[in-house]
PDB file of N, CA and C in Angstrom:
ATOM      1  N   MET A   1    -114.360  41.470 193.372  1.00  0.00           N
ATOM      2  CA  MET A   1    -113.143  42.227 193.468  1.00  0.00           C
ATOM      3  C   MET A   1    -112.408  41.787 194.724  1.00  0.00           C
ATOM      4  N   GLY A   2    -111.096  41.657 194.628  1.00  0.00           N
ATOM      5  CA  GLY A   2    -110.294  41.193 195.747  1.00  0.00           C
ATOM      6  C   GLY A   2    -109.927  42.309 196.711  1.00  0.00           C
ATOM      7  N   PHE A   3    -109.376  41.889 197.833  1.00  0.00           N
ATOM      8  CA  PHE A   3    -108.939  42.822 198.865  1.00  0.00           C
ATOM      9  C   PHE A   3    -107.581  43.402 198.486  1.00  0.00           C
ATOM     10  N   VAL A   4    -107.444  44.727 198.554  1.00  0.00           N
ATOM     11  CA  VAL A   4    -106.173  45.403 198.289  1.00  0.00           C
ATOM     12  C   VAL A   4    -105.752  46.083 199.580  1.00  0.00           C
ATOM     13  N   SER A   5    -104.537  45.797 200.023  1.00  0.00           N
ATOM     14  CA  SER A   5    -104.102  46.355 201.297  1.00  0.00           C
ATOM     15  C   SER A   5    -103.818  47.848 201.198  1.00  0.00           C
ATOM     16  N   PHE A   6    -104.026  48.533 202.305  1.00  0.00           N
ATOM     17  CA  PHE A   6    -103.747  49.962 202.390  1.00  0.00           C
ATOM     18  C   PHE A   6    -102.275  50.230 202.104  1.00  0.00           C
ATOM     19  N   LYS A   7    -101.385  49.361 202.596  1.00  0.00           N
ATOM     20  CA  LYS A   7     -99.944  49.546 202.376  1.00  0.00           C
ATOM     21  C   LYS A   7     -99.606  49.490 200.890  1.00  0.00           C
ATOM     22  N   LEU A   8    -100.246  48.624 200.145  1.00  0.00           N
ATOM     23  CA  LEU A   8     -99.988  48.515 198.710  1.00  0.00           C
ATOM     24  C   LEU A   8    -100.456  49.776 197.984  1.00  0.00           C
ATOM     25  N   ILE A   9    -101.619  50.274 198.350  1.00  0.00           N
ATOM     26  CA  ILE A   9    -102.123  51.510 197.743  1.00  0.00           C
ATOM     27  C   ILE A   9    -101.210  52.674 198.093  1.00  0.00           C
ATOM     28  N   LEU A  10    -100.792  52.771 199.350  1.00  0.00           N
ATOM     29  CA  LEU A  10     -99.902  53.844 199.779  1.00  0.00           C
ATOM     30  C   LEU A  10     -98.580  53.788 199.021  1.00  0.00           C
ATOM     31  N   LYS A  11     -98.068  52.595 198.798  1.00  0.00           N
ATOM     32  CA  LYS A  11     -96.825  52.435 198.037  1.00  0.00           C
ATOM     33  C   LYS A  11     -97.002  52.966 196.612  1.00  0.00           C
ATOM     34  N   ASP A  12     -98.134  52.647 195.976  1.00  0.00           N
ATOM     35  CA  ASP A  12     -98.403  53.128 194.617  1.00  0.00           C
ATOM     36  C   ASP A  12     -98.520  54.651 194.581  1.00  0.00           C
ATOM     37  N   VAL A  13     -99.194  55.228 195.565  1.00  0.00           N
ATOM     38  CA  VAL A  13     -99.349  56.683 195.618  1.00  0.00           C
ATOM     39  C   VAL A  13     -97.990  57.350 195.807  1.00  0.00           C
ATOM     40  N   LYS A  14     -97.163  56.833 196.704  1.00  0.00           N
ATOM     41  CA  LYS A  14     -95.822  57.393 196.914  1.00  0.00           C
ATOM     42  C   LYS A  14     -95.004  57.307 195.633  1.00  0.00           C
ATOM     43  N   TYR A  15     -95.106  56.207 194.917  1.00  0.00           N
ATOM     44  CA  TYR A  15     -94.374  56.056 193.659  1.00  0.00           C
ATOM     45  C   TYR A  15     -94.792  57.130 192.662  1.00  0.00           C
ATOM     46  N   LEU A  16     -96.098  57.356 192.553  1.00  0.00           N
ATOM     47  CA  LEU A  16     -96.586  58.356 191.598  1.00  0.00           C
ATOM     48  C   LEU A  16     -96.084  59.758 191.931  1.00  0.00           C
ATOM     49  N   PHE A  17     -96.036  60.095 193.220  1.00  0.00           N
ATOM     50  CA  PHE A  17     -95.612  61.435 193.611  1.00  0.00           C
ATOM     51  C   PHE A  17     -94.102  61.598 193.656  1.00  0.00           C
ATOM     52  N   ASN A  18     -93.347  60.526 193.766  1.00  0.00           N
ATOM     53  CA  ASN A  18     -91.896  60.618 193.890  1.00  0.00           C
ATOM     54  C   ASN A  18     -91.144  60.172 192.654  1.00  0.00           C
ATOM     55  N   ASN A  19     -91.836  59.736 191.625  1.00  0.00           N
ATOM     56  CA  ASN A  19     -91.186  59.208 190.431  1.00  0.00           C
ATOM     57  C   ASN A  19     -90.594  60.347 189.606  1.00  0.00           C
ATOM     58  N   ASP A  20     -89.253  60.372 189.471  1.00  0.00           N
ATOM     59  CA  ASP A  20     -88.574  61.426 188.724  1.00  0.00           C
ATOM     60  C   ASP A  20     -88.930  61.418 187.244  1.00  0.00           C
ATOM     61  N   SER A  21     -89.378  60.302 186.715  1.00  0.00           N
ATOM     62  CA  SER A  21     -89.628  60.206 185.284  1.00  0.00           C
ATOM     63  C   SER A  21     -90.900  60.944 184.852  1.00  0.00           C
ATOM     64  N   THR A  22     -91.631  61.529 185.803  1.00  0.00           N
ATOM     65  CA  THR A  22     -92.846  62.234 185.437  1.00  0.00           C
ATOM     66  C   THR A  22     -92.579  63.660 184.960  1.00  0.00           C
ATOM     67  N   ALA A  23     -91.343  64.141 185.038  1.00  0.00           N
ATOM     68  CA  ALA A  23     -91.023  65.489 184.560  1.00  0.00           C
ATOM     69  C   ALA A  23     -91.271  65.559 183.053  1.00  0.00           C
ATOM     70  N   PRO A  24     -91.900  66.650 182.589  1.00  0.00           N
ATOM     71  CA  PRO A  24     -92.193  66.766 181.156  1.00  0.00           C
ATOM     72  C   PRO A  24     -91.006  67.244 180.322  1.00  0.00           C
ATOM     73  N   VAL A  25     -89.829  67.351 180.944  1.00  0.00           N
ATOM     74  CA  VAL A  25     -88.624  67.760 180.224  1.00  0.00           C
ATOM     75  C   VAL A  25     -87.538  66.716 180.429  1.00  0.00           C
ATOM     76  N   GLU A  26     -86.567  66.705 179.517  1.00  0.00           N
ATOM     77  CA  GLU A  26     -85.440  65.781 179.622  1.00  0.00           C
ATOM     78  C   GLU A  26     -84.146  66.550 179.471  1.00  0.00           C
ATOM     79  N   ALA A  27     -83.136  66.169 180.248  1.00  0.00           N
ATOM     80  CA  ALA A  27     -81.821  66.794 180.131  1.00  0.00           C
ATOM     81  C   ALA A  27     -81.295  66.594 178.716  1.00  0.00           C
ATOM     82  N   GLY A  28     -80.744  67.665 178.153  1.00  0.00           N
ATOM     83  CA  GLY A  28     -80.194  67.608 176.805  1.00  0.00           C
ATOM     84  C   GLY A  28     -81.170  68.015 175.721  1.00  0.00           C
ATOM     85  N   GLU A  29     -82.461  68.078 176.044  1.00  0.00           N
ATOM     86  CA  GLU A  29     -83.478  68.455 175.059  1.00  0.00           C
ATOM     87  C   GLU A  29     -83.667  69.972 175.029  1.00  0.00           C
ATOM     88  N   SER A  30     -84.118  70.491 173.889  1.00  0.00           N
ATOM     89  CA  SER A  30     -84.359  71.928 173.720  1.00  0.00           C
ATOM     90  C   SER A  30     -85.852  72.227 173.708  1.00  0.00           C
ATOM     91  N   TYR A  31     -86.210  73.404 174.244  1.00  0.00           N
ATOM     92  CA  TYR A  31     -87.605  73.822 174.329  1.00  0.00           C
ATOM     93  C   TYR A  31     -87.687  75.323 174.064  1.00  0.00           C
ATOM     94  N   ASP A  32     -88.743  75.757 173.388  1.00  0.00           N
ATOM     95  CA  ASP A  32     -89.019  77.178 173.203  1.00  0.00           C
ATOM     96  C   ASP A  32     -89.885  77.631 174.370  1.00  0.00           C
ATOM     97  N   VAL A  33     -89.416  78.644 175.112  1.00  0.00           N
ATOM     98  CA  VAL A  33     -90.119  79.092 176.312  1.00  0.00           C
ATOM     99  C   VAL A  33     -90.163  80.613 176.374  1.00  0.00           C
ATOM    100  N   THR A  34     -91.030  81.111 177.244  1.00  0.00           N
ATOM    101  CA  THR A  34     -91.076  82.529 177.582  1.00  0.00           C
ATOM    102  C   THR A  34     -90.749  82.651 179.061  1.00  0.00           C
ATOM    103  N   ILE A  35     -89.849  83.555 179.405  1.00  0.00           N
ATOM    104  CA  ILE A  35     -89.493  83.768 180.806  1.00  0.00           C
ATOM    105  C   ILE A  35     -90.643  84.524 181.467  1.00  0.00           C
ATOM    106  N   GLU A  36     -91.215  83.920 182.521  1.00  0.00           N
ATOM    107  CA  GLU A  36     -92.412  84.458 183.158  1.00  0.00           C
ATOM    108  C   GLU A  36     -92.134  85.250 184.424  1.00  0.00           C
ATOM    109  N   ASP A  37     -91.008  84.958 185.084  1.00  0.00           N
ATOM    110  CA  ASP A  37     -90.725  85.581 186.371  1.00  0.00           C
ATOM    111  C   ASP A  37     -89.234  85.480 186.634  1.00  0.00           C
ATOM    112  N   ILE A  38     -88.782  86.121 187.712  1.00  0.00           N
ATOM    113  CA  ILE A  38     -87.383  86.054 188.111  1.00  0.00           C
ATOM    114  C   ILE A  38     -87.315  85.459 189.515  1.00  0.00           C
ATOM    115  N   ALA A  39     -86.451  84.472 189.716  1.00  0.00           N
ATOM    116  CA  ALA A  39     -86.269  83.836 191.021  1.00  0.00           C
ATOM    117  C   ALA A  39     -85.459  84.751 191.941  1.00  0.00           C
ATOM    118  N   ARG A  40     -85.461  84.445 193.227  1.00  0.00           N
ATOM    119  CA  ARG A  40     -84.708  85.245 194.201  1.00  0.00           C
ATOM    120  C   ARG A  40     -83.237  85.358 193.849  1.00  0.00           C
ATOM    121  N   GLU A  41     -82.677  84.310 193.266  1.00  0.00           N
ATOM    122  CA  GLU A  41     -81.259  84.299 192.913  1.00  0.00           C
ATOM    123  C   GLU A  41     -80.983  85.034 191.610  1.00  0.00           C
ATOM    124  N   GLY A  42     -82.039  85.479 190.919  1.00  0.00           N
ATOM    125  CA  GLY A  42     -81.874  86.237 189.690  1.00  0.00           C
ATOM    126  C   GLY A  42     -82.072  85.452 188.409  1.00  0.00           C
ATOM    127  N   ASP A  43     -82.241  84.140 188.506  1.00  0.00           N
ATOM    128  CA  ASP A  43     -82.476  83.330 187.307  1.00  0.00           C
ATOM    129  C   ASP A  43     -83.900  83.542 186.800  1.00  0.00           C
ATOM    130  N   GLY A  44     -84.060  83.477 185.480  1.00  0.00           N
ATOM    131  CA  GLY A  44     -85.388  83.535 184.901  1.00  0.00           C
ATOM    132  C   GLY A  44     -86.144  82.253 185.190  1.00  0.00           C
ATOM    133  N   ILE A  45     -87.455  82.361 185.268  1.00  0.00           N
ATOM    134  CA  ILE A  45     -88.309  81.194 185.492  1.00  0.00           C
ATOM    135  C   ILE A  45     -89.184  80.999 184.262  1.00  0.00           C
ATOM    136  N   ALA A  46     -89.061  79.832 183.652  1.00  0.00           N
ATOM    137  CA  ALA A  46     -89.912  79.437 182.532  1.00  0.00           C
ATOM    138  C   ALA A  46     -90.690  78.201 182.959  1.00  0.00           C
ATOM    139  N   ARG A  47     -91.734  77.883 182.227  1.00  0.00           N
ATOM    140  CA  ARG A  47     -92.500  76.669 182.516  1.00  0.00           C
ATOM    141  C   ARG A  47     -92.721  75.891 181.232  1.00  0.00           C
ATOM    142  N   VAL A  48     -92.547  74.574 181.344  1.00  0.00           N
ATOM    143  CA  VAL A  48     -92.838  73.653 180.248  1.00  0.00           C
ATOM    144  C   VAL A  48     -93.915  72.719 180.778  1.00  0.00           C
ATOM    145  N   SER A  49     -95.118  72.830 180.255  1.00  0.00           N
ATOM    146  CA  SER A  49     -96.271  72.061 180.752  1.00  0.00           C
ATOM    147  C   SER A  49     -96.431  72.235 182.261  1.00  0.00           C
ATOM    148  N   GLY A  50     -96.207  73.458 182.756  1.00  0.00           N
ATOM    149  CA  GLY A  50     -96.349  73.754 184.176  1.00  0.00           C
ATOM    150  C   GLY A  50     -95.129  73.435 185.011  1.00  0.00           C
ATOM    151  N   PHE A  51     -94.140  72.772 184.438  1.00  0.00           N
ATOM    152  CA  PHE A  51     -92.930  72.354 185.153  1.00  0.00           C
ATOM    153  C   PHE A  51     -91.913  73.493 185.116  1.00  0.00           C
ATOM    154  N   VAL A  52     -91.419  73.918 186.280  1.00  0.00           N
ATOM    155  CA  VAL A  52     -90.522  75.068 186.383  1.00  0.00           C
ATOM    156  C   VAL A  52     -89.119  74.732 185.891  1.00  0.00           C
ATOM    157  N   VAL A  53     -88.584  75.645 185.058  1.00  0.00           N
ATOM    158  CA  VAL A  53     -87.201  75.541 184.584  1.00  0.00           C
ATOM    159  C   VAL A  53     -86.523  76.880 184.881  1.00  0.00           C
ATOM    160  N   PHE A  54     -85.416  76.841 185.636  1.00  0.00           N
ATOM    161  CA  PHE A  54     -84.643  78.037 185.950  1.00  0.00           C
ATOM    162  C   PHE A  54     -83.630  78.278 184.836  1.00  0.00           C
ATOM    163  N   VAL A  55     -83.611  79.513 184.318  1.00  0.00           N
ATOM    164  CA  VAL A  55     -82.746  79.851 183.183  1.00  0.00           C
ATOM    165  C   VAL A  55     -81.972  81.129 183.515  1.00  0.00           C
ATOM    166  N   PRO A  56     -80.649  81.034 183.751  1.00  0.00           N
ATOM    167  CA  PRO A  56     -79.869  82.232 184.065  1.00  0.00           C
ATOM    168  C   PRO A  56     -79.723  83.159 182.861  1.00  0.00           C
ATOM    169  N   ASN A  57     -79.377  84.418 183.157  1.00  0.00           N
ATOM    170  CA  ASN A  57     -79.102  85.432 182.130  1.00  0.00           C
ATOM    171  C   ASN A  57     -80.303  85.717 181.233  1.00  0.00           C
ATOM    172  N   THR A  58     -81.499  85.723 181.828  1.00  0.00           N
ATOM    173  CA  THR A  58     -82.716  86.052 181.090  1.00  0.00           C
ATOM    174  C   THR A  58     -83.527  87.049 181.900  1.00  0.00           C
ATOM    175  N   THR A  59     -84.472  87.714 181.242  1.00  0.00           N
ATOM    176  CA  THR A  59     -85.365  88.650 181.923  1.00  0.00           C
ATOM    177  C   THR A  59     -86.809  88.329 181.551  1.00  0.00           C
ATOM    178  N   VAL A  60     -87.729  88.832 182.353  1.00  0.00           N
ATOM    179  CA  VAL A  60     -89.154  88.589 182.125  1.00  0.00           C
ATOM    180  C   VAL A  60     -89.537  89.044 180.720  1.00  0.00           C
ATOM    181  N   GLY A  61     -90.251  88.177 180.020  1.00  0.00           N
ATOM    182  CA  GLY A  61     -90.704  88.476 178.666  1.00  0.00           C
ATOM    183  C   GLY A  61     -89.805  87.933 177.572  1.00  0.00           C
ATOM    184  N   ASP A  62     -88.585  87.516 177.926  1.00  0.00           N
ATOM    185  CA  ASP A  62     -87.693  86.933 176.914  1.00  0.00           C
ATOM    186  C   ASP A  62     -88.323  85.678 176.329  1.00  0.00           C
ATOM    187  N   GLU A  63     -88.328  85.565 175.017  1.00  0.00           N
ATOM    188  CA  GLU A  63     -88.758  84.343 174.333  1.00  0.00           C
ATOM    189  C   GLU A  63     -87.499  83.694 173.798  1.00  0.00           C
ATOM    190  N   VAL A  64     -87.121  82.565 174.395  1.00  0.00           N
ATOM    191  CA  VAL A  64     -85.836  81.943 174.094  1.00  0.00           C
ATOM    192  C   VAL A  64     -85.989  80.446 173.874  1.00  0.00           C
ATOM    193  N   THR A  65     -85.008  79.887 173.205  1.00  0.00           N
ATOM    194  CA  THR A  65     -84.883  78.437 173.120  1.00  0.00           C
ATOM    195  C   THR A  65     -83.874  78.043 174.181  1.00  0.00           C
ATOM    196  N   ILE A  66     -84.271  77.104 175.035  1.00  0.00           N
ATOM    197  CA  ILE A  66     -83.371  76.663 176.097  1.00  0.00           C
ATOM    198  C   ILE A  66     -82.991  75.205 175.889  1.00  0.00           C
ATOM    199  N   LYS A  67     -81.858  74.846 176.457  1.00  0.00           N
ATOM    200  CA  LYS A  67     -81.436  73.452 176.521  1.00  0.00           C
ATOM    201  C   LYS A  67     -81.431  73.082 177.998  1.00  0.00           C
ATOM    202  N   VAL A  68     -82.165  72.051 178.368  1.00  0.00           N
ATOM    203  CA  VAL A  68     -82.245  71.615 179.758  1.00  0.00           C
ATOM    204  C   VAL A  68     -80.933  70.931 180.131  1.00  0.00           C
ATOM    205  N   THR A  69     -80.351  71.378 181.253  1.00  0.00           N
ATOM    206  CA  THR A  69     -79.060  70.839 181.678  1.00  0.00           C
ATOM    207  C   THR A  69     -79.180  69.846 182.821  1.00  0.00           C
ATOM    208  N   LYS A  70     -80.203  70.020 183.680  1.00  0.00           N
ATOM    209  CA  LYS A  70     -80.368  69.111 184.823  1.00  0.00           C
ATOM    210  C   LYS A  70     -81.836  69.067 185.215  1.00  0.00           C
ATOM    211  N   VAL A  71     -82.347  67.874 185.463  1.00  0.00           N
ATOM    212  CA  VAL A  71     -83.750  67.697 185.847  1.00  0.00           C
ATOM    213  C   VAL A  71     -83.810  67.146 187.266  1.00  0.00           C
ATOM    214  N   MET A  72     -84.543  67.850 188.108  1.00  0.00           N
ATOM    215  CA  MET A  72     -84.782  67.420 189.481  1.00  0.00           C
ATOM    216  C   MET A  72     -86.235  66.940 189.572  1.00  0.00           C
ATOM    217  N   ARG A  73     -86.654  66.534 190.755  1.00  0.00           N
ATOM    218  CA  ARG A  73     -88.005  66.013 190.909  1.00  0.00           C
ATOM    219  C   ARG A  73     -89.073  67.072 190.637  1.00  0.00           C
ATOM    220  N   LYS A  74     -88.859  68.311 191.111  1.00  0.00           N
ATOM    221  CA  LYS A  74     -89.905  69.329 190.991  1.00  0.00           C
ATOM    222  C   LYS A  74     -89.533  70.502 190.106  1.00  0.00           C
ATOM    223  N   PHE A  75     -88.322  70.535 189.592  1.00  0.00           N
ATOM    224  CA  PHE A  75     -87.893  71.637 188.731  1.00  0.00           C
ATOM    225  C   PHE A  75     -86.678  71.200 187.933  1.00  0.00           C
ATOM    226  N   ALA A  76     -86.257  72.075 187.008  1.00  0.00           N
ATOM    227  CA  ALA A  76     -85.085  71.772 186.179  1.00  0.00           C
ATOM    228  C   ALA A  76     -84.263  73.040 185.995  1.00  0.00           C
ATOM    229  N   PHE A  77     -83.050  72.862 185.494  1.00  0.00           N
ATOM    230  CA  PHE A  77     -82.176  73.969 185.145  1.00  0.00           C
ATOM    231  C   PHE A  77     -81.921  73.916 183.651  1.00  0.00           C
ATOM    232  N   GLY A  78     -81.843  75.085 183.037  1.00  0.00           N
ATOM    233  CA  GLY A  78     -81.562  75.143 181.610  1.00  0.00           C
ATOM    234  C   GLY A  78     -80.664  76.313 181.297  1.00  0.00           C
ATOM    235  N   GLU A  79     -80.251  76.392 180.044  1.00  0.00           N
ATOM    236  CA  GLU A  79     -79.437  77.512 179.574  1.00  0.00           C
ATOM    237  C   GLU A  79     -79.946  77.915 178.202  1.00  0.00           C
ATOM    238  N   VAL A  80     -79.724  79.183 177.860  1.00  0.00           N
ATOM    239  CA  VAL A  80     -80.145  79.652 176.550  1.00  0.00           C
ATOM    240  C   VAL A  80     -79.334  78.916 175.500  1.00  0.00           C
ATOM    241  N   ALA A  81     -80.037  78.339 174.527  1.00  0.00           N
ATOM    242  CA  ALA A  81     -79.360  77.537 173.493  1.00  0.00           C
ATOM    243  C   ALA A  81     -78.764  78.422 172.417  1.00  0.00           C
TER     244      ALA A  81
END
């Protein structure tokens, strides 16, 4: 086995943690979710494969179909479809 530099490994690890394409949702796609909590700003919080999606005009327990409007690195925004 050959020598692998620490810098190369660190670069790969940073890529894995910072890669936006790892989000399990896509903008424009629809998902069936249950609102689990309410954020400080009042938006409902749903999760798709553990990934947080903020959904305005919802309350805890709502079972809704959402359309994702914007995807960030650690969370997304959606609206009731």
